[in-house]
Tab-separated table of C-alpha atoms in Angstrom:
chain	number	residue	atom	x	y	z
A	263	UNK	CA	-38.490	-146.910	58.475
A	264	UNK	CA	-39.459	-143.694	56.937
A	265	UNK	CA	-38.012	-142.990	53.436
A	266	UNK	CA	-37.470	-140.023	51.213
A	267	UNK	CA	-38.239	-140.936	47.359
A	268	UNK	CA	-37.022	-137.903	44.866
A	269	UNK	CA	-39.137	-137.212	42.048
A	270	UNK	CA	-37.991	-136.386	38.955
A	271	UNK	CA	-40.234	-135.010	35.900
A	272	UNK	CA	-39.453	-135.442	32.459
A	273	UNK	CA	-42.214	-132.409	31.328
A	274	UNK	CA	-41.145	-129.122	31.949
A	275	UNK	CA	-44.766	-127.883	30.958
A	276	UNK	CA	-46.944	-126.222	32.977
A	277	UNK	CA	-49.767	-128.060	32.445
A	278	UNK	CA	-47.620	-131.320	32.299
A	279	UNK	CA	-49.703	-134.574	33.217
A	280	UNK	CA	-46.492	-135.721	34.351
A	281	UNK	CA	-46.154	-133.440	36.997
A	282	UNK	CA	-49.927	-133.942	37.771
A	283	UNK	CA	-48.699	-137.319	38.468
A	284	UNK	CA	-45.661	-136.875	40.425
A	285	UNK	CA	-48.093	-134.693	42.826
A	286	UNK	CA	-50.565	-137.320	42.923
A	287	UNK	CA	-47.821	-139.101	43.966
A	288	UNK	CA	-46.430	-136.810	46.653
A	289	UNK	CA	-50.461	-136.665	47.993
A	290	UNK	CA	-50.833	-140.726	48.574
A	291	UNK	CA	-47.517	-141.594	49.433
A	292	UNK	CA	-48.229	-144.653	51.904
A	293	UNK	CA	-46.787	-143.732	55.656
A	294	UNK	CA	-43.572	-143.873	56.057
A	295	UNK	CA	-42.470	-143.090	52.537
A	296	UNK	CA	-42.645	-138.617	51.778
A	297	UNK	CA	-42.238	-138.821	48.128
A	298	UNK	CA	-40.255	-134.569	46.940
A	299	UNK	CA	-40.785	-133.307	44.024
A	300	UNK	CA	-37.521	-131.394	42.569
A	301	UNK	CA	-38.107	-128.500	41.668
A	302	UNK	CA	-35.335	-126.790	38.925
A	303	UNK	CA	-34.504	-129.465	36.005
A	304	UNK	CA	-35.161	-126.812	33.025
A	305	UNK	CA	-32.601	-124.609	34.842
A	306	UNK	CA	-29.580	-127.328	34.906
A	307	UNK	CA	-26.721	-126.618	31.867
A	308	UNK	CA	-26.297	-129.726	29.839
A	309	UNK	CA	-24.367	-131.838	30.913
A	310	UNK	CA	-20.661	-131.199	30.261
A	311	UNK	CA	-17.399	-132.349	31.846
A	312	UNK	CA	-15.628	-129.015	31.410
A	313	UNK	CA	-17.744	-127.632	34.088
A	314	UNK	CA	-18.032	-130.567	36.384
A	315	UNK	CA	-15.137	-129.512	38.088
A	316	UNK	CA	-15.152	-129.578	42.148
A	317	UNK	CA	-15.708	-126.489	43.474
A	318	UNK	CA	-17.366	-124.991	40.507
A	319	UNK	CA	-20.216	-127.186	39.506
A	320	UNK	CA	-23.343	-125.433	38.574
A	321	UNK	CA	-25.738	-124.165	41.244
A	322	UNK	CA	-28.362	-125.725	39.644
A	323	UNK	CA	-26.897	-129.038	39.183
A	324	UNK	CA	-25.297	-129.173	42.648
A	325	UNK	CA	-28.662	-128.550	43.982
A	326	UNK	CA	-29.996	-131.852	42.403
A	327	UNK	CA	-26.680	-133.742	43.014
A	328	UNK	CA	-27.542	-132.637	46.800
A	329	UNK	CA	-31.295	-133.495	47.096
A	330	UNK	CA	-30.151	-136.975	45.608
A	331	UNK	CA	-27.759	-137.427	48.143
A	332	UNK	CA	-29.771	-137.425	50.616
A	333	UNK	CA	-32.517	-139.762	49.156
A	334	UNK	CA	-33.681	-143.103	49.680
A	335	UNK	CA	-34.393	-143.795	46.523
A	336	UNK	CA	-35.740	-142.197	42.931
A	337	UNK	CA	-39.224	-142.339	40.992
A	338	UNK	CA	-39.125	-140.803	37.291
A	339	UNK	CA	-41.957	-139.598	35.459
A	340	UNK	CA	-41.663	-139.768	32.453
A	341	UNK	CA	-43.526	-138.792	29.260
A	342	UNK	CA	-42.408	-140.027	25.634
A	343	UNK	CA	-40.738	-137.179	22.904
A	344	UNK	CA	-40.487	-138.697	19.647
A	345	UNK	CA	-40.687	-142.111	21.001
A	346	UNK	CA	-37.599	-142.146	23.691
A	347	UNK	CA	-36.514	-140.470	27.000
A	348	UNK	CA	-36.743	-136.524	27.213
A	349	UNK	CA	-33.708	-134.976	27.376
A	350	UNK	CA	-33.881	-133.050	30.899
A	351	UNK	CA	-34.412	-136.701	32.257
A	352	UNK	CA	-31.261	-137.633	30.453
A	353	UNK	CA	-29.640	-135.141	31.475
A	354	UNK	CA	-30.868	-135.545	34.942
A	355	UNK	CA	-29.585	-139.005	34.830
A	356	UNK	CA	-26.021	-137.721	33.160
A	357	UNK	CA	-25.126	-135.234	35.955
A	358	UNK	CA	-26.409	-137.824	38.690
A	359	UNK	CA	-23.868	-140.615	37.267
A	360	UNK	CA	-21.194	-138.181	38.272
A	361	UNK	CA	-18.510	-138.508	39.284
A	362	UNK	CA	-17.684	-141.849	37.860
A	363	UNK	CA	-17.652	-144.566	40.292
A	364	UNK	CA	-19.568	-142.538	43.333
A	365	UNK	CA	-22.497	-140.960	41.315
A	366	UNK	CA	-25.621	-140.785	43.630
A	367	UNK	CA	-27.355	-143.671	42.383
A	368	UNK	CA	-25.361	-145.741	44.200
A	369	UNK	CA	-27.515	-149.208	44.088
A	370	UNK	CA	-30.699	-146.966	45.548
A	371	UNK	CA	-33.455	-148.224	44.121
A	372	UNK	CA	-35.831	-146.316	41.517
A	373	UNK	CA	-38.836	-146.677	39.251
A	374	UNK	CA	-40.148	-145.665	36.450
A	375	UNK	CA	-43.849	-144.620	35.604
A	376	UNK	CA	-45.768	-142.126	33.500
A	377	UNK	CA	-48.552	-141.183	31.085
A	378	UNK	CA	-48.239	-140.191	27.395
A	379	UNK	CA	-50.880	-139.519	24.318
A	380	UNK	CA	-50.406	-142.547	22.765
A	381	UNK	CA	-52.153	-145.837	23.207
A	382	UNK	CA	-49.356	-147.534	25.280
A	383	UNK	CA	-48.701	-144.460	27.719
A	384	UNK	CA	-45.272	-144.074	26.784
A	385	UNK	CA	-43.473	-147.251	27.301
A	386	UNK	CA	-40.990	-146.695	25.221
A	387	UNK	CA	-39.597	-143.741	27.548
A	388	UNK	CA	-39.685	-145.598	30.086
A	389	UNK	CA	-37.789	-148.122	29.285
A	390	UNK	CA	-35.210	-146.144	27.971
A	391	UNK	CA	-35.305	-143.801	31.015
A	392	UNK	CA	-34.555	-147.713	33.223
A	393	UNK	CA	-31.899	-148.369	30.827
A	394	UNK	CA	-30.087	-145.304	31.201
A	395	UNK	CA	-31.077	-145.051	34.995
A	396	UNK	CA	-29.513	-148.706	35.563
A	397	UNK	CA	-26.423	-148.074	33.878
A	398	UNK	CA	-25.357	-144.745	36.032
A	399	UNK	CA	-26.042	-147.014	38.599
A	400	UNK	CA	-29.420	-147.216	40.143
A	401	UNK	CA	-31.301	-150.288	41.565
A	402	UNK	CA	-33.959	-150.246	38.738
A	403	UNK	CA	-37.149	-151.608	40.278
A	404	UNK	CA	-38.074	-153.747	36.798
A	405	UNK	CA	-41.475	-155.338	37.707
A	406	UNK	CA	-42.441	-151.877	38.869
A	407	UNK	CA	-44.281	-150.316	35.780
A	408	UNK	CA	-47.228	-147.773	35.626
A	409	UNK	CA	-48.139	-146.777	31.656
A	410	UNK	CA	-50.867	-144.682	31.739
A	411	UNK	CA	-52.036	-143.896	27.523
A	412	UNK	CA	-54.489	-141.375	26.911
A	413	UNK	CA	-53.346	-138.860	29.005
A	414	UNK	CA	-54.956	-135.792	27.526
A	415	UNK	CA	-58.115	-137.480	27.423
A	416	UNK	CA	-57.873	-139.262	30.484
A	417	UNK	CA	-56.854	-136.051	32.737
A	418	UNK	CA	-59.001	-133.503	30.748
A	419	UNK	CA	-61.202	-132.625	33.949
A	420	UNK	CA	-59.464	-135.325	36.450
A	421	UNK	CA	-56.377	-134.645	38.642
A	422	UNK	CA	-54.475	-137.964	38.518
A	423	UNK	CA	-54.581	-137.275	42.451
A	424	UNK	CA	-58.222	-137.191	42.346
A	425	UNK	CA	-58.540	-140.832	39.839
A	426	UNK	CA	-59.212	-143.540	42.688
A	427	UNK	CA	-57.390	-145.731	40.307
A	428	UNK	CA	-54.687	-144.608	39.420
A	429	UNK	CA	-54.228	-142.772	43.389
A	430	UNK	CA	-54.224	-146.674	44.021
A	431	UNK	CA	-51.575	-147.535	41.408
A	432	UNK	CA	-49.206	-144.445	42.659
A	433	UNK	CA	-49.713	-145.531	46.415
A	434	UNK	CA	-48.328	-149.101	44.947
A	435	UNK	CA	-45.319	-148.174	43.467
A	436	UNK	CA	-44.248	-145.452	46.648
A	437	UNK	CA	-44.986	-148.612	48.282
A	438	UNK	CA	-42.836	-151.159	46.843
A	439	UNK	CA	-40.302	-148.278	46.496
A	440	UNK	CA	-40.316	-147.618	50.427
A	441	UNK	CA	-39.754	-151.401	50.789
A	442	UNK	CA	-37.337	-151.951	48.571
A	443	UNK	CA	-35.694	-149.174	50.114
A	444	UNK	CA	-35.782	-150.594	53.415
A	445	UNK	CA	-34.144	-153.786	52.136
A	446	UNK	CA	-31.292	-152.206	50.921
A	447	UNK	CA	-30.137	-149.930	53.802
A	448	UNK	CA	-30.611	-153.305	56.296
A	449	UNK	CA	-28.236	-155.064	54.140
């Protein structure tokens, strides 16, 4: 079964190891699984239930609302500001739980991986980022985790594409979202 997996990057930097790692991820998706990378979440308004109307919804935010729509399921990467989630994630997250009841999580299953500075790779993040994720609705993938600390140092002069390890650790978690995946559209 082939599967589409959005990406979703918590760094809006340029140089964002974040992003490195979302295309690392994109590069060893496992057959079967094509792993996009969305393009545009600096450009969506907060979110805000005066303009969440139908018919006038922002294009930026319609644009994501679309590409998760037709998804199989969600990876976040996510990096750690001042020790939580960073707000275009949340944000992200707050215009995909809309509207309430048929938001387009929808028991699709997602994960939850990233890299940070700090010694522990920016677990706290990431667990907010499942927290919030699971609420609006998502199948949150639990036992699939991927902290990766010492980012800067790490990927100084090494794509995370190009870091045999952590290529493998990527190709895992595509993996056991593609699966997962399968599982829930044959049920």
């Amino acid at each position: 079964m082939s599967v589409r997996i959005l990406a979703l990057v918590g760094s809006l930097r340029a140089g964002s190891t974040n992003r490195q790692l979302a295309e690392a991820a994109v590069k060893h998706a496992p057959e079967g699984a094509e792993v996009v990378l969305f393009e545009g979440l600096g450009e969506i308004p907060f979110y805000n239930e005066d303009i969440d109307v139908e018919g006038s919804v922002p294009a930026a935010a319609a644009k994501l609302r679309e590409a998760a729509q037709t998804s199989d399921a969600f990876l976040f990467f996510s990096p750690e500001y001042n020790g939580t989630i960073p707000a275009v994630l949340k944000n992200a997250i707050d215009w995909l739980s809309r509207p309430f009841g048929a938001g387009a999580f929808g028991g699709k299953p997602v994960a939850v991986v990233g890299t940070a500075y700090g010694q522990f790779g920016g677990v706290w993040a990431q667990d907010e980022t499942r927290k919030s994720v699971g609420i609006a609705g998502g199948k949150v993938l639990e036992e699939v985790k991927l902290s990766i600390p010492g980012s800067l140092v790490r990927f100084a002069e090494t794509h995370p594409a190009d870091d045999a390890e952590v290529a493998a650790q990527l190709a895992e978690v595509v993996a056991q979202l593609h699966s997962t995946a399968g599982e829930v559209a044959a049920a």
